[in-house]
Coordinates of C-alpha atoms in Angstrom, one line a residue:
M37 CA -31.4 17.9 7.4
F38 CA -34.6 17.4 9.5
L39 CA -37.7 19.6 9.2
K40 CA -39.4 20.4 12.5
K41 CA -43.1 20.6 12.8
L42 CA -44.9 23.7 14.1
T43 CA -46.2 23.3 17.7
Y44 CA -48.8 25.2 19.7
Q45 CA -50.2 26.6 16.5
A46 CA -53.4 27.5 18.4
N47 CA -51.5 30.6 19.5
L48 CA -51.6 31.9 15.9
S49 CA -54.6 33.8 14.6
I50 CA -56.7 32.4 11.7
V51 CA -55.0 34.7 9.3
E52 CA -51.5 34.0 10.6
L53 CA -52.0 30.2 10.4
D54 CA -53.5 30.4 6.9
Q55 CA -50.5 32.5 5.7
F56 CA -48.0 30.0 7.2
L57 CA -49.7 27.0 5.6
S58 CA -50.2 28.7 2.3
E59 CA -46.5 29.7 2.2
F60 CA -45.5 26.2 3.2
L61 CA -47.5 24.8 0.3
R62 CA -46.1 27.4 -2.2
I63 CA -42.6 26.5 -1.3
F64 CA -43.3 22.8 -1.4
N65 CA -44.8 23.1 -4.8
S66 CA -41.9 25.0 -6.3
P67 CA -40.4 23.1 -9.3
I68 CA -37.5 20.7 -8.5
D69 CA -35.0 19.6 -11.1
E70 CA -35.3 15.9 -11.8
P71 CA -31.9 14.1 -11.3
T72 CA -30.1 12.8 -14.4
V73 CA -29.2 9.1 -14.2
E74 CA -28.3 6.6 -16.9
D75 CA -30.6 4.0 -15.6
R76 CA -34.1 5.3 -14.6
E77 CA -34.7 2.3 -12.4
E78 CA -32.2 3.8 -10.0
L79 CA -34.8 6.4 -9.1
L80 CA -37.4 3.9 -8.0
N81 CA -36.2 3.6 -4.5
D82 CA -36.2 7.4 -4.0
V83 CA -39.2 9.4 -2.8
C84 CA -40.3 11.9 -5.5
L85 CA -42.3 14.6 -3.7
K86 CA -44.0 15.8 -6.8
N87 CA -47.8 15.6 -6.2
K88 CA -47.2 14.1 -2.8
G89 CA -48.7 17.2 -1.2
R90 CA -52.1 17.0 -3.0
F91 CA -53.9 15.8 0.1
F92 CA -52.5 18.7 2.1
E93 CA -53.5 21.2 -0.7
E94 CA -57.0 19.8 -0.7
A95 CA -57.3 20.1 3.1
L96 CA -56.0 23.7 3.1
T97 CA -58.4 24.7 0.3
A98 CA -61.3 23.2 2.2
Y99 CA -60.3 25.0 5.4
E100 CA -60.0 28.3 3.6
R101 CA -63.4 27.9 2.0
C102 CA -64.9 27.1 5.4
I103 CA -63.3 30.3 6.9
K104 CA -64.7 32.4 4.1
R105 CA -68.2 31.0 4.8
V106 CA -68.0 31.8 8.5
R107 CA -66.7 35.3 7.9
K108 CA -69.7 36.0 5.7
M109 CA -72.1 35.2 8.5
D110 CA -74.0 38.3 9.6
Q111 CA -73.0 37.9 13.2
T112 CA -69.3 37.6 12.8
E113 CA -68.3 41.3 12.5
T114 CA -70.8 42.4 15.1
M115 CA -69.5 39.7 17.5
T116 CA -66.0 41.0 17.1
Q117 CA -67.0 44.5 17.9
T118 CA -69.2 43.4 20.8
S119 CA -66.5 41.2 22.3
K120 CA -64.0 44.2 22.3
K121 CA -66.7 46.4 23.8
R122 CA -67.6 44.1 26.7
L123 CA -63.9 43.6 27.6
R124 CA -63.4 47.3 27.5
L125 CA -66.4 47.8 29.7
L126 CA -65.3 45.1 32.2
S127 CA -61.8 46.6 32.4
G128 CA -63.3 50.1 33.0
H129 CA -65.7 48.6 35.6
I130 CA -62.8 47.1 37.6
S131 CA -60.6 50.2 37.1
Y132 CA -63.4 52.4 38.5
I133 CA -63.9 50.4 41.6
C134 CA -60.1 50.3 42.2
A135 CA -59.9 54.0 41.8
C136 CA -62.6 54.5 44.4
E137 CA -60.4 52.7 46.9
T138 CA -58.5 56.0 47.5
D139 CA -61.5 58.3 47.4
N140 CA -61.6 61.1 50.0
N141 CA -65.0 60.0 51.0
E142 CA -64.3 57.2 53.6
E143 CA -67.6 55.5 52.9
V144 CA -66.9 55.3 49.2
S145 CA -63.4 54.1 49.9
A146 CA -64.7 51.4 52.3
A147 CA -67.2 50.3 49.7
A148 CA -64.6 49.9 47.0
L149 CA -62.2 48.1 49.4
S150 CA -65.0 45.6 50.2
Y151 CA -65.0 44.6 46.6
K152 CA -61.3 43.8 46.6
P153 CA -61.8 40.0 46.9
V154 CA -64.2 40.1 44.0
I155 CA -61.8 42.1 41.8
D156 CA -58.9 39.7 42.6
E157 CA -61.1 36.7 41.8
F158 CA -62.2 38.0 38.4
R159 CA -58.9 39.2 37.0
G160 CA -57.3 37.3 34.1
Y161 CA -60.4 37.5 32.0
S162 CA -58.6 38.4 28.8
R163 CA -56.9 35.0 28.6
L164 CA -60.2 33.1 28.6
T165 CA -61.9 31.8 25.6
S166 CA -64.9 33.9 24.3
S167 CA -67.4 31.4 25.7
A168 CA -65.6 31.4 29.1
Q169 CA -65.6 35.2 29.1
S170 CA -69.3 35.2 28.8
T171 CA -69.7 33.0 31.8
H172 CA -67.0 34.9 33.7
I173 CA -68.7 38.3 33.2
R174 CA -72.1 36.8 34.2
R175 CA -70.6 35.6 37.5
Y176 CA -68.9 38.9 38.1
I177 CA -72.1 40.8 37.7
L178 CA -74.0 38.3 39.8
T179 CA -71.4 38.7 42.6
L180 CA -71.5 42.5 42.4
R181 CA -75.3 42.5 42.8
S182 CA -75.4 39.9 45.6
E183 CA -77.0 40.8 48.9
K184 CA -73.5 40.7 50.5
Y185 CA -72.4 43.7 48.5
A186 CA -75.8 45.5 48.2
E187 CA -74.7 48.5 50.3
A188 CA -71.3 48.9 48.4
F189 CA -73.1 48.5 45.1
A190 CA -75.4 51.5 45.9
K191 CA -72.6 53.6 47.5
L192 CA -70.5 53.3 44.4
D193 CA -73.5 54.0 42.1
L194 CA -72.7 50.9 39.9
E195 CA -76.2 50.4 38.5
E196 CA -75.7 52.2 35.1
R197 CA -72.2 50.8 34.5
T198 CA -73.2 47.3 35.4
N199 CA -76.4 47.4 33.3
E200 CA -74.3 48.5 30.2
L201 CA -71.8 45.7 30.8
E202 CA -74.6 43.1 31.3
E203 CA -76.5 44.2 28.1
T204 CA -73.3 44.0 26.0
N205 CA -72.4 40.6 27.4
E206 CA -75.9 39.3 26.8
K207 CA -75.9 40.7 23.3
Y208 CA -72.6 38.8 22.6
I209 CA -74.0 35.6 24.0
Q210 CA -77.1 35.9 21.7
L211 CA -75.0 36.6 18.6
A212 CA -72.7 33.6 19.5
S213 CA -75.8 31.4 19.8
E214 CA -77.2 32.5 16.5
R215 CA -73.8 31.9 14.7
A216 CA -73.4 28.5 16.3
A217 CA -76.9 27.6 14.9
E218 CA -75.8 28.7 11.4
Q219 CA -72.5 26.8 11.7
E220 CA -74.4 23.6 12.3
M221 CA -75.8 24.0 8.8
I222 CA -72.2 23.9 7.4
P223 CA -71.1 20.4 6.5
E224 CA -67.8 20.7 8.4
S225 CA -67.1 23.2 11.3
P226 CA -64.1 25.6 11.1
S227 CA -62.4 23.9 14.0
K228 CA -62.8 20.4 12.5
M229 CA -61.5 21.6 9.1
R230 CA -58.6 23.4 10.9
N231 CA -57.7 20.2 12.7
Q232 CA -57.8 18.1 9.5
C233 CA -55.6 20.7 7.8
I234 CA -53.0 20.6 10.6
K235 CA -53.1 16.8 10.5
A236 CA -52.4 16.8 6.7
Y237 CA -49.6 19.4 7.2
R238 CA -47.9 17.2 9.9
Y239 CA -48.2 14.1 7.7
L240 CA -46.6 16.0 4.8
V241 CA -43.7 17.0 7.0
D242 CA -43.2 13.3 7.8
I243 CA -43.0 12.5 4.1
I244 CA -40.6 15.3 3.5
N245 CA -38.3 14.1 6.3
F246 CA -38.4 10.6 5.1
A247 CA -37.3 11.8 1.7
L248 CA -34.5 14.0 3.2
Q249 CA -33.1 11.1 5.2
N250 CA -33.4 8.3 2.6
N251 CA -33.1 9.8 -0.9
K252 CA -30.0 9.3 -3.0
F253 CA -30.9 11.2 -6.2
F254 CA -33.9 13.5 -5.5
H255 CA -32.5 16.2 -3.3
Y256 CA -34.8 18.5 -1.4
D257 CA -32.4 20.2 1.0
E258 CA -32.9 23.7 -0.6
M259 CA -36.6 23.4 -0.3
A260 CA -36.4 22.1 3.3
I261 CA -34.1 25.0 4.3
Q262 CA -36.8 27.5 3.1
L263 CA -39.5 25.5 4.9
A264 CA -37.5 25.4 8.1
G265 CA -37.0 29.2 7.8
I266 CA -40.7 30.0 7.8
T267 CA -41.4 27.4 10.4
Q268 CA -38.8 28.9 12.7
N269 CA -40.3 32.4 12.2
A270 CA -43.8 31.2 13.1
Q271 CA -42.6 29.2 16.0
E272 CA -40.7 32.1 17.5
L273 CA -43.9 34.2 17.3
I274 CA -45.8 31.5 19.1
N275 CA -43.1 31.1 21.7
R276 CA -43.1 34.8 22.5
R277 CA -46.8 34.8 23.0
R278 CA -46.7 31.8 25.2
N279 CA -43.9 33.3 27.3
V280 CA -45.9 36.6 27.8
S281 CA -48.9 34.6 28.8
E282 CA -47.0 32.5 31.3
T283 CA -45.2 35.5 32.7
E284 CA -48.5 37.3 33.3
E285 CA -50.0 34.2 35.0
D286 CA -46.9 33.8 37.2
T287 CA -47.1 37.5 38.2
E288 CA -50.8 37.2 39.1
N289 CA -50.2 34.0 41.1
Q290 CA -47.5 35.8 43.1
E291 CA -49.7 38.8 43.7
N292 CA -52.5 36.4 45.0
T293 CA -50.0 34.7 47.3
V294 CA -48.8 38.0 48.7
T295 CA -52.2 39.4 49.3
G296 CA -53.6 36.1 50.6
Q297 CA -56.4 36.2 48.2
P298 CA -57.5 33.0 46.3
E299 CA -56.4 32.7 42.7
G300 CA -59.3 33.0 40.2
S301 CA -60.0 29.6 38.7
T302 CA -62.8 30.5 36.4
D303 CA -62.7 28.6 33.1
K304 CA -59.0 29.1 32.5
V305 CA -57.8 28.1 29.1
S306 CA -55.0 25.5 29.1

């Protein structure tokens, strides 16, 4: 029996990762019957896992406390709402221009078609980090309003739509800056605590695997089977998300190749 470690855990949400790690700890801490032997010294060469996960439990507890502190920040809920709104506005902005490409008014249609290279360049924004999305939208707005597209901008009457998108994006940037300033006041950042927790989890898996492979009396196979089960479920979820993301990227690359338009390279997340 060999217990695999979770990989690409960044594809899990904060809640999903917390649930996985908490369940992992619960199963690990389940009582295990101590083996019966005539000579207690026979057990000395075995690895007894009791209390061996204390360092992981402490790391997980610290991470969960850090998450709660961040969630209580005034900006967090508003940032989530604002982030969803700006992506909705950007999607609507692009959809409107694309719809105008088939307008009965030839001047409107021509104006929309002149924006096609811009639209192609700025697709794929949903896969960017929040910070990269902020920069991405700023560049998109700047390009729309550039002198090159001034006539098309006026013909499509984009002023009001663009202003709303810009205001929403700038509001998100301001909120993000305010929250970052507050996070600096926290002894440890959420990302650092998350990394420490994952490191502790991986080290614990190493200890479990060492016990599984070397023990003669303390048997942890049943526990390992349960841990392998939840690990497999979480990994399958991660793999599905990665496959969807890779498929979307491949499709976009193929479309760019066919149309002859350059692939957007703005702040793509690896």
